[in-house]
Structures are given as structure tokens and as C-alpha cells.
Coordinates of C-alpha atoms and ligand atoms in Angstrom, one line a residue:
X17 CA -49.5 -25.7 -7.9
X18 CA -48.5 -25.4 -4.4
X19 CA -45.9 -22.1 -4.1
X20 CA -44.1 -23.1 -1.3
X21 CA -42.5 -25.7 -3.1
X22 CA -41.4 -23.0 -5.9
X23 CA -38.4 -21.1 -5.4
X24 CA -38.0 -17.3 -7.0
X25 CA -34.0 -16.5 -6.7
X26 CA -33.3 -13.0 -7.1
X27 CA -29.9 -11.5 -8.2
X28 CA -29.4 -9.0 -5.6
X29 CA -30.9 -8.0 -2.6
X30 CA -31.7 -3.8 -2.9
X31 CA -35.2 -2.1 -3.1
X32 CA -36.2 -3.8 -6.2
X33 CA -35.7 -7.1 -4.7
X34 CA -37.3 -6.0 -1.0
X35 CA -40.4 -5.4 -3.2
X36 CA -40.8 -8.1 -5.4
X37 CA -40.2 -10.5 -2.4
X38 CA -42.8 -9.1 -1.0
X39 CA -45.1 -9.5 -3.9
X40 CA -43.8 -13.2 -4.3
X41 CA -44.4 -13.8 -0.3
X42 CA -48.5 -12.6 -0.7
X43 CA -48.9 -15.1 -3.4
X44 CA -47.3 -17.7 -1.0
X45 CA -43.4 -18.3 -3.0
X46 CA -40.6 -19.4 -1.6
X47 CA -37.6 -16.4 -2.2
X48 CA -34.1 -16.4 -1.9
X49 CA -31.8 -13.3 -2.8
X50 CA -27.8 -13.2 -3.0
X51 CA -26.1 -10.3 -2.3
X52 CA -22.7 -10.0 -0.8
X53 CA -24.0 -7.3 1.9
X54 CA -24.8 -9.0 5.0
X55 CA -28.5 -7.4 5.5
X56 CA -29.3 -5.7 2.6
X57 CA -33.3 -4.7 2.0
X58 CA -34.2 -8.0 1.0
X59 CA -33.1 -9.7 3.9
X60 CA -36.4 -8.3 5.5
X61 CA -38.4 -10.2 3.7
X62 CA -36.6 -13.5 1.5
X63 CA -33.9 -15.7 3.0
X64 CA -30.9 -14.1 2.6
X65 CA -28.0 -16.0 0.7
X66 CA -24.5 -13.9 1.3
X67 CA -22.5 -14.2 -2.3
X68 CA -21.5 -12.3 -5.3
X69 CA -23.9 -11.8 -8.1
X70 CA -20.6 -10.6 -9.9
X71 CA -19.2 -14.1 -9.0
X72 CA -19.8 -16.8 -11.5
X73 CA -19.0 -19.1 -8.8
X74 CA -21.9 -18.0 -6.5
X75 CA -24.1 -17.4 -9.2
X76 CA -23.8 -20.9 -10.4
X77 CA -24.2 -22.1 -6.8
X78 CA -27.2 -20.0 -6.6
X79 CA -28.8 -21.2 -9.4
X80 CA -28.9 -24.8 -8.0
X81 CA -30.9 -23.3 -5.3
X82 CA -34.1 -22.3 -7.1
X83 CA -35.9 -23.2 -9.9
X84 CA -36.4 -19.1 -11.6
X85 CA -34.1 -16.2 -11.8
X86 CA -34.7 -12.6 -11.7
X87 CA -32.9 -9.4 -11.6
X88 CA -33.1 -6.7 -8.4
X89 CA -30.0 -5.0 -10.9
X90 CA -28.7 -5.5 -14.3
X91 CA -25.6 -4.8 -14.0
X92 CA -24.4 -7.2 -13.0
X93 CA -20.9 -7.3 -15.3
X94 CA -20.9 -11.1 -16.3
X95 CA -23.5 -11.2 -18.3
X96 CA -21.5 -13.3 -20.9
X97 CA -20.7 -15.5 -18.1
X98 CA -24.9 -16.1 -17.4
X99 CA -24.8 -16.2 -21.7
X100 CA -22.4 -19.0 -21.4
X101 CA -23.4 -21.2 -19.1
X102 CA -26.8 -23.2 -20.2
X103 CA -27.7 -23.9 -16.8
X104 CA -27.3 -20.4 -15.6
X105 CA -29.2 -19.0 -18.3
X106 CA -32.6 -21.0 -18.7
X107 CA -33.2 -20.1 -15.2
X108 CA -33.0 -16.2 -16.1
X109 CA -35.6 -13.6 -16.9
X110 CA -34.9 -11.6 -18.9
X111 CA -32.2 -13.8 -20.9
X112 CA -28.7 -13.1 -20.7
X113 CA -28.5 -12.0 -24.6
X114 CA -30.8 -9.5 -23.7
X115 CA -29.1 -8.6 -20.7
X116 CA -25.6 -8.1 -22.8
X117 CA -28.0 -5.9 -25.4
X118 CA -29.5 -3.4 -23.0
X119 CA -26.4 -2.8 -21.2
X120 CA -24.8 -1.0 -24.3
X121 CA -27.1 2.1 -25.0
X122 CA -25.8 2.4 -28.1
X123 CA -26.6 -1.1 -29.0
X124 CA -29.9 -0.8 -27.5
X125 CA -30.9 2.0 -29.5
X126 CA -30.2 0.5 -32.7
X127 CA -32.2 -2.2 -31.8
X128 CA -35.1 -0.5 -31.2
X129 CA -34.3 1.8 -34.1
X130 CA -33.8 -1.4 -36.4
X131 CA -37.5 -1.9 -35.0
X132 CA -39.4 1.0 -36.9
X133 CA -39.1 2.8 -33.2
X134 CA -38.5 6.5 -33.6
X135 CA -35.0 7.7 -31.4
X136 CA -33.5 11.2 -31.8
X137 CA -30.9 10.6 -34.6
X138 CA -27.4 8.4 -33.1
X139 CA -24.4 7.7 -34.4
X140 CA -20.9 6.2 -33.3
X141 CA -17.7 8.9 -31.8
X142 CA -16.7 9.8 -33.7
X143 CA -19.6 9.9 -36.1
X144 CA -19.6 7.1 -39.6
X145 CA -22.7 8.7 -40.8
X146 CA -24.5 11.4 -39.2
X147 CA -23.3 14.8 -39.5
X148 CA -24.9 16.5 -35.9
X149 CA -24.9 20.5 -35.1
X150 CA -24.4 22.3 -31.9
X151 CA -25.8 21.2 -29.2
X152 CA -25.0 18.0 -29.5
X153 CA -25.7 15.1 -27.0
X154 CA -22.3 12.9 -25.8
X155 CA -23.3 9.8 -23.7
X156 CA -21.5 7.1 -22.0
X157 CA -22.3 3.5 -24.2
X158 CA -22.2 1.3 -20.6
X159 CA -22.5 2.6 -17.0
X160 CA -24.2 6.2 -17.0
X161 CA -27.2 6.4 -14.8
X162 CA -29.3 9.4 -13.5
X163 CA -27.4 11.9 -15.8
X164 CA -24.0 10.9 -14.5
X165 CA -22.6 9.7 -18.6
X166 CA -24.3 12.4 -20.3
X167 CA -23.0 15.6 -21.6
X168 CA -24.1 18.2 -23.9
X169 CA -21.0 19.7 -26.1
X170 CA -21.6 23.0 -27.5
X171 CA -18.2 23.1 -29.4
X172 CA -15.3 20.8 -31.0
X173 CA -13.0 21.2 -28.2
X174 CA -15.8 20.2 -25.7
X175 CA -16.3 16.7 -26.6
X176 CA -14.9 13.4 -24.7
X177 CA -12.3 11.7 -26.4
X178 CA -13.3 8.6 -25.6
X179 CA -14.6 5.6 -27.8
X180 CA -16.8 4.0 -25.1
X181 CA -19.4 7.0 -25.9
X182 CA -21.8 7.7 -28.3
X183 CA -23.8 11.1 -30.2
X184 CA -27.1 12.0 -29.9
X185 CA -29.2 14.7 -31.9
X186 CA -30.0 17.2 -29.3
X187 CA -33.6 17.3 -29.0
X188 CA -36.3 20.1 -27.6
X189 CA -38.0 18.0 -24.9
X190 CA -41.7 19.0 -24.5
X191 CA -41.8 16.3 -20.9
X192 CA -40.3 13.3 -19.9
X193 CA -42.3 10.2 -20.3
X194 CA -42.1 6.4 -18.9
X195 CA -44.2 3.1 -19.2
X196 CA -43.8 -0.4 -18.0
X197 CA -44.2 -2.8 -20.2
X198 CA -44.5 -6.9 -19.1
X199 CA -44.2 -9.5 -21.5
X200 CA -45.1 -12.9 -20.2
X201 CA -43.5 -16.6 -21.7
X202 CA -46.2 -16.9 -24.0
X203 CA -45.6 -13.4 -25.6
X204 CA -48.8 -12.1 -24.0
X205 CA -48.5 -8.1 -23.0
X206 CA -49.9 -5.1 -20.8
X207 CA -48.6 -2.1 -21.2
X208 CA -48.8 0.4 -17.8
X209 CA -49.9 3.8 -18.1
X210 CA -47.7 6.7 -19.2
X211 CA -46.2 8.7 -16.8
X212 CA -44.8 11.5 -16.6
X213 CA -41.0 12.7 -15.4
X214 CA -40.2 15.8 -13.9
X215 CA -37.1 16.6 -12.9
X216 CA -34.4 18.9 -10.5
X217 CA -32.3 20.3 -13.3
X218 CA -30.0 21.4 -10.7
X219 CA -29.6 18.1 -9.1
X220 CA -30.7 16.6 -12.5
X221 CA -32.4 13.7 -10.4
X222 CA -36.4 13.2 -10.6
X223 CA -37.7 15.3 -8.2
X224 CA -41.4 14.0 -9.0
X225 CA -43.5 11.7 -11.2
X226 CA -47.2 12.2 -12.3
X227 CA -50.1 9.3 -13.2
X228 CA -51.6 10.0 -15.6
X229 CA -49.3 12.1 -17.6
X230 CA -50.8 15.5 -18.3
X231 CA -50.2 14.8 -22.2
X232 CA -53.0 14.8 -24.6
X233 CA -54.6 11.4 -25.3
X234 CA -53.2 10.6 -29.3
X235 CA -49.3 11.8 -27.6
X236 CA -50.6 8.6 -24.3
X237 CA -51.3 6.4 -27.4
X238 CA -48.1 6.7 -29.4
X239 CA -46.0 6.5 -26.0
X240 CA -47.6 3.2 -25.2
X241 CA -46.8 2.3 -28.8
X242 CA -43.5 3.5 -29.0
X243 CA -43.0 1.5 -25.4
X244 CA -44.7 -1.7 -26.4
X245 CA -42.3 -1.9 -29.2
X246 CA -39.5 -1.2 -27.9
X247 CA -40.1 -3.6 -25.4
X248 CA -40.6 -6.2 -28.1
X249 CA -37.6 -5.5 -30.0
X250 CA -36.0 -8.0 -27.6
X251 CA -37.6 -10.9 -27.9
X252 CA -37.6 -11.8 -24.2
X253 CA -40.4 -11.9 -21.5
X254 CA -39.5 -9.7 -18.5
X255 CA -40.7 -6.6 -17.2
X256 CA -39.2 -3.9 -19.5
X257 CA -39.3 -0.2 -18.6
X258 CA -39.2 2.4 -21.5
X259 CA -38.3 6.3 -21.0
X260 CA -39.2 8.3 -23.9
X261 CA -38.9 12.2 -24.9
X262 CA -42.2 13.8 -26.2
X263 CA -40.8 16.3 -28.7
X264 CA -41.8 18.4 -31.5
X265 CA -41.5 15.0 -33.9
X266 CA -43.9 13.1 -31.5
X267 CA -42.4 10.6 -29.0
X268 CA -38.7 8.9 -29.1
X269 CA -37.4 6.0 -27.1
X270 CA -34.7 7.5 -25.2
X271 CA -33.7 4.2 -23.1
X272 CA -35.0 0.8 -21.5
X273 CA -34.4 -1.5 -18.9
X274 CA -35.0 -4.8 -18.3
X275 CA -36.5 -5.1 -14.9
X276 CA -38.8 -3.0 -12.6
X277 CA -38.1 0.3 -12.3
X278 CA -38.1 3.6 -10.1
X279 CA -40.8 5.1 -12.7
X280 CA -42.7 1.9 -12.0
X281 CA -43.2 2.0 -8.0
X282 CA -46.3 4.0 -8.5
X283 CA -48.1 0.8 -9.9
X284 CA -47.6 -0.9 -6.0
X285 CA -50.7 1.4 -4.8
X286 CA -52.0 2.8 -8.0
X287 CA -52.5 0.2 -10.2
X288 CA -54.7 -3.4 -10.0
X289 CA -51.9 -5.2 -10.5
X290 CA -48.1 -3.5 -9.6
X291 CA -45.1 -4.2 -11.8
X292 CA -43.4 -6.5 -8.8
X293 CA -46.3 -8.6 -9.0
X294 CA -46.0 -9.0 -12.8
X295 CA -42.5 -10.2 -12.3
X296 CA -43.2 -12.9 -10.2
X297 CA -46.2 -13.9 -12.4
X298 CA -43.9 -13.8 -15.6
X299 CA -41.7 -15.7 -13.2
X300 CA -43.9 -18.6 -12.0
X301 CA -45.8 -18.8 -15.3
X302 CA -49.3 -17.4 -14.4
X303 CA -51.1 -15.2 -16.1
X304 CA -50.6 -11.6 -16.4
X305 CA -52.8 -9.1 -14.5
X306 CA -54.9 -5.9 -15.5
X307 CA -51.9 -2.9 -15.3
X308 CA -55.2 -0.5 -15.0
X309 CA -54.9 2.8 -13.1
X310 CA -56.9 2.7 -10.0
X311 CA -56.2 6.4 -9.2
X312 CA -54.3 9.3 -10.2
X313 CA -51.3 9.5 -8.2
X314 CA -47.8 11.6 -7.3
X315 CA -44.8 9.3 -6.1
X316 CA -41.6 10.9 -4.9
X317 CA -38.3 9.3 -4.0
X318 CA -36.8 10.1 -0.5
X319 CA -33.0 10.4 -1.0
X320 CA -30.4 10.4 2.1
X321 CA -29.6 14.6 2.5
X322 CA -27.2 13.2 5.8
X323 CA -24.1 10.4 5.8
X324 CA -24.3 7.3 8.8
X325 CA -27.0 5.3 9.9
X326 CA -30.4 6.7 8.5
X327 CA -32.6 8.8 10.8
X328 CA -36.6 9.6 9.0
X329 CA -37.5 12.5 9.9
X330 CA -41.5 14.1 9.7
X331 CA -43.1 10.7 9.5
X332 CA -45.8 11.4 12.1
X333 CA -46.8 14.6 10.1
X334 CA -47.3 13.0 7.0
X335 CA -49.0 9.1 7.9
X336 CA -52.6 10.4 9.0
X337 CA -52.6 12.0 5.5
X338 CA -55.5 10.3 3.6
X339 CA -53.6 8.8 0.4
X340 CA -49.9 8.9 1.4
X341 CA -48.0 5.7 1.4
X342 CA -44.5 5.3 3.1
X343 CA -41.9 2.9 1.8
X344 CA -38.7 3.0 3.8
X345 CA -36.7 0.5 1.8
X346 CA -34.4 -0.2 5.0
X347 CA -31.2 0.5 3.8
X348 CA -28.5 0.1 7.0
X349 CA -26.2 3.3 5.6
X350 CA -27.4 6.7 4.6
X351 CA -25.2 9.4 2.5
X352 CA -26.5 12.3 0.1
X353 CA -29.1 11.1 -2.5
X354 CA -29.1 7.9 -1.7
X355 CA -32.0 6.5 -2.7
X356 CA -34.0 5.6 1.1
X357 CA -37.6 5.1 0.2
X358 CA -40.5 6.3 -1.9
X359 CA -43.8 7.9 -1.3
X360 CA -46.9 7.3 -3.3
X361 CA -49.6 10.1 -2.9
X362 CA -53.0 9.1 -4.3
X363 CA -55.8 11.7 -5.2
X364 CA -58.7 12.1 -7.1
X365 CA -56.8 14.3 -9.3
X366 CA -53.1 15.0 -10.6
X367 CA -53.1 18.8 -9.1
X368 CA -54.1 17.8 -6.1
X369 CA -52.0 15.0 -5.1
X370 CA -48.7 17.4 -6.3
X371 CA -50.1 19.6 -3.8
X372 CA -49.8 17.1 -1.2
X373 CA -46.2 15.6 -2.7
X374 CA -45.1 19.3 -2.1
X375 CA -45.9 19.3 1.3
X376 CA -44.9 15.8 2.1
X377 CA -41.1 16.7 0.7
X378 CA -41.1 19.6 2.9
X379 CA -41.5 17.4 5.7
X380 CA -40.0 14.0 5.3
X381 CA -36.3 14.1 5.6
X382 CA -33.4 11.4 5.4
X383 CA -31.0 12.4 8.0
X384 CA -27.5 10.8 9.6
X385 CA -26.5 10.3 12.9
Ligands
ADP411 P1 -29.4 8.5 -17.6 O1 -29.7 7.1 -17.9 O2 -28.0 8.7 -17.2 O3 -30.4 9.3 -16.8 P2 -30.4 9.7 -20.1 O4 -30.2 9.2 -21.4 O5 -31.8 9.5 -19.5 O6 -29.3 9.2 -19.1 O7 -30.2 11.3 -20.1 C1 -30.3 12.1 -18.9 C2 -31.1 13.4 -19.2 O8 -30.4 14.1 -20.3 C3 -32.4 13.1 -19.8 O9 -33.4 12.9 -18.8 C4 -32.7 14.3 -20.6 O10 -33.2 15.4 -19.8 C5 -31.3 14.7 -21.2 N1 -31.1 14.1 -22.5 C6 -30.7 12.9 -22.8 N2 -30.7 12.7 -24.2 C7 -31.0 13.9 -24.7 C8 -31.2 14.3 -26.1 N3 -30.9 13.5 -27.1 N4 -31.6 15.6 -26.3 C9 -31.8 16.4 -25.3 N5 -31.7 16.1 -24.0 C10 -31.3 14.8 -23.7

């Protein structure tokens, strides 16, 4: 095959895009991104198409541009427009059906659960067949991300009268756990190694995320089960990335999405083959590659903490730091969390590369100007 005469179109230009162009570039494709931002991320790195990915019209246009289609977001809110229109949809990983399935967590979750995959216990608002007790976990069905869409209602009078939600058994979570999973055309699979979550409870936003997870090795074996088939439940190649509770019961599937993923950057440095570079492969039709862990490893997300055009503070302090590895995603507009960049801190153990993540977040700073 010659690569250059291949063309990967990605819907939407952000981070995930910026990196999997790059992936796409080392292994010589051709990449194209629409976006409807004049220079978002991408536009480093793939030739920049300025559209709508929310626009049926664009996205058809698109489409005629490249021969494969994959997501930088999944959201993208006409998914039963990319269901609908055959020429749309062949070009697409993952497909639209799945695309309309994982939007809807509610839906997801008895997927997975219709699987043999254990979730904490779910049920419609108001419930048909459950019958929960206090705590009890309210979530948004579509459009909840990092918390935002999630409550937990202590009494009757607290919960959300709203029919776009859902309830969830509260459940005592021991840690938070990912894994990427890829599934290539054929139905071949790796599975990534778990990691682990932590989180700002204040902020409720991942403050850090640790490679390998300190969990004991039969909990690592039933997360990469649990993730695997999960993963599978939806019949469509992609890169899927699962989150999972590790609870008193063992491990639940919490939720899944069907692209890379923020939990899944680590793999870039860490890993023999990263999850952008599975993408593409799944993409173009080559083989999958080893998702082993090359080193144990600390990656934490730089978020704006100013608002106007991003200023990075503390780089010089951190670079000459054996290990530490800078991405600054090259976003034009900066405002509070935002999500700038990632670093990924490699050691030759899990303690001491949070020791150095520690130090490196005390220095590296987002501001405005
Ligand atoms: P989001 O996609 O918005 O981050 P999640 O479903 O991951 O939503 O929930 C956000 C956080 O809320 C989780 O990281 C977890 O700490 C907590 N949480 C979610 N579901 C439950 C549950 N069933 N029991 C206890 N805590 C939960």
C-alpha cells in the first residue's frame, strides 16, 4: 500500500484529533479534519477543512473527501443523520448504531448489562423495577461529562424531576479504574493495561492517573475482563475506553466511549503501541500492535486556571526532568479547566513517578493574558 494515497478524515479537530494525526502522519497517511473553528489543534498537523461536523451537509461533503472516518468527539448530535445515510456510514469507525447506543448511558448500560457485564444495579426515573435506598445515584441519560449530570439524592424531595435521567445503586468505590480496549475489522483485540483514577473531589475532575494500577493482580484480571466485554457488547471495531468502579462486589462497568480517551494518553509514551496509533491501524486495516506497558507511568492533565490567550508557565523547570513529557495541545483560548495539555511522567516505579507528577503540577501553570 502506498499511504499517501489514503486519506484518514477525522470528525473534529481538538486534542484527540491533534494526536491521532500525528500518529497517522508517522506512518505516512494523508489526514484531513473538519471543524468549524478556524485553527483548532489539528490544524497543526492534518489539512484543515473549516465545516460543521453537526452539519449533515458538511459531513456528507466531507465524506467524499476521504476514503475512512473517525471520531476526535462523539457527540456529535446527528448521529441518526450518519445512521441514515449509507454513504456517510460505511466510511465511519465506530458505526453510527453504535454511536446512537453509547450516547444514552442508560442504554449503554443495559447493553453491557444484557452482556453478563456486572453494573451497580439501574433502573428508569422514576424506577419500573428496582426499589433503591438512600444514597441513591441520579445521572443525566445524554450529555453529562466530568461529573457535570451526576447527583447523589439523599432524600425524596432531592431528586430531579426530569425523565431524561436515570438511578443508580450507590456504590462504596474502593478506586477508580480504566482500560482501552481496540477491536480491529476482523474482530481481533488488545486490551491496554488497567489504570488507575484518582480524583479532586473538590473540583471532582482527575487530578492524576497511575500505570499500573496499584490493585492486586485477580482485581487487573477481572477489570480487563469486565473491559474487554463491554467493549464487545457492541459489535463494532473502534477504540473503546471502559471506566469501571472496583467495589466490594468486584469490578463494575460504570461507562464507555467509543474513541480514544483522556485515560488513554498515557499509552503515547508508555506503551509499545499508543491508543492513537491503534485508531489509525483499525482505520487503514493493518494489524493491531502489542498495547504492552513499557514503563510505569503518572500522566496529569494541565487545565487553563486563567481566561484569554494561553500563557505556560514553569516549562523550563520541568523539561530537563528525565521522564517528563510535555503535550501542549495548542488550543488558541484559555479559561478555567480547560483542558490545555497533558504530561506523562515515566519512572521505574508508581511512587516515584507521583512524586515527580507532584512537583511537576506545582510548577506548570496555564495562565491568561
Ligand atoms: P461523568 O461521565 O460525568 O464523569 P460518571 O458516571 O463517571 O459521570 O460519574 C462521576 C463520578 O461520580 C464517578 O467518577 C464516581 O466517583 C461517582 N459515581 C458515579 N456513579 C456512582 C455510583 N453508582 N455509586 C457511587 N459513586 C458514583
Amino acid at each position: 500500500m502506498n499511504p499517501r494515497e489514503f486519506r484518514i478524515g477525522i470528525l473534529g479537530g481538538g486534542q484527540l484529533a491533534k494526536m491521532t494525526a500525528i500518529s497517522a502522519r508517522k506512518l505516512g497517511f494523508e489526514v484531513l479534519t473538519l471543524d468549524p473553528s478556524p485553527e483548532p489543534p489539528a490544524s497543526q498537523v492534518a489539512k484543515h477543512i473549516m465545516g460543521d461536523f453537526r452539519n449533515p451537509k458538511d459531513v456528507r461533503k466531507f465524506s467524499y473527501m476521504c476514503e475512512v472516518m473517525i471520531l476526535d468527539i462523539e457527540n456529535v448530535s446527528v448521529e441518526d443523520f450518519y445512521a441514515s445515510e449509507e454513504y456517510v456510514a460505511k466510511k465511519l469507525i465506530p458505526s453510527p448504531e453504535v454511536m446512537l447506543k453509547i450516547k444514552d448511558k442508560f442504554i449503554q448500560k443495559k447493553i453491557v448489562s444484557e452482556n453478563n457485564v456486572p453494573t451497580p444495579r439501574f433502573d428508569n426515573f422514576p424506577p419500573l423495577k428496582e426499589r433503591f435506598d438512600f444514597p441513591v445515584v441520579q445521572k443525566l441519560r445524554t450529555g453529562g461529562y466530568d461529573g457535570r449530570g451526576v447527583k447523589i439524592i439523599n432524600s425524596e424531595r432531592e431528586f430531579i424531576l426530569d425523565k431524561g435521567t436515570y438511578l443508580e445503586e450507590f456504590v462504596n468505590i474502593k478506586k477508580e479504574l480504566a482500560s482501552i480496549v481496540a477491536i480491529d475489522r476482523r474482530g481481533s483485540y488488545v486490551v491496554y493495561p488497567v489504570v488507575e483514577m484518582v480524583f479532586d473531589r473538590k473540583a471532582n475532575i482527575l487530578d492524576y492517573l497511575v500505570v499500573p494500577a496499584r490493585i492486586p493482580k485477580d482485581v487487573e484480571e477481572e477489570a480487563k475482563k469486565v473491559a474487554l466485554r463491554s467493549a464487545q457488547s457492541f459489535g463494532s471495531p473502534g477504540i473503546f475506553a471502559v471506566e469501571m468502579f472496583w467495589c466490594d462486589d468486584g469490578v463494575l462497568f460504570n461507562e464507555i466511549a467509543p474513541r480514544p480517551h483522556n485515560s488513554g494518553h498515557y499509552t503515547i509514551e508508555a506503551c509499545y503501541t499508543s491508543q492513537f496509533e491503534q485508531i489509525v491501524r483499525i482505520a487503514v486495516g493493518l494489524p493491531l500492535g502489542s498495547p504492552e506497558l513499557i514503563s510505569p507511568c503518572v500522566m496529569i492533565n494541565l487545565l487553563g486556571e486563567g481566561e484569554g490567550t494561553p500563557y505556560y508557565e514553569g516549562l523550563e523547570e520541568v523539561l530537563s526532568i528525565p521522564g517528563v513529557s510535555i503535550h501542549i495541545y495548542g488550543k488558541s483560548r484559555v479559561f478555567p479547566f480547560r483542558k490545555m495539555g497533558h504530561i506523562t511522567i515515566l519512572d521505574k516505579d508508581v511512587e516515584s513517578a507521583i512524586e515527580k507528577a507532584k512537583f511537576v503540577k506545582s510548577k506548570v501553570k496555564v495562565k491568561g493574558k
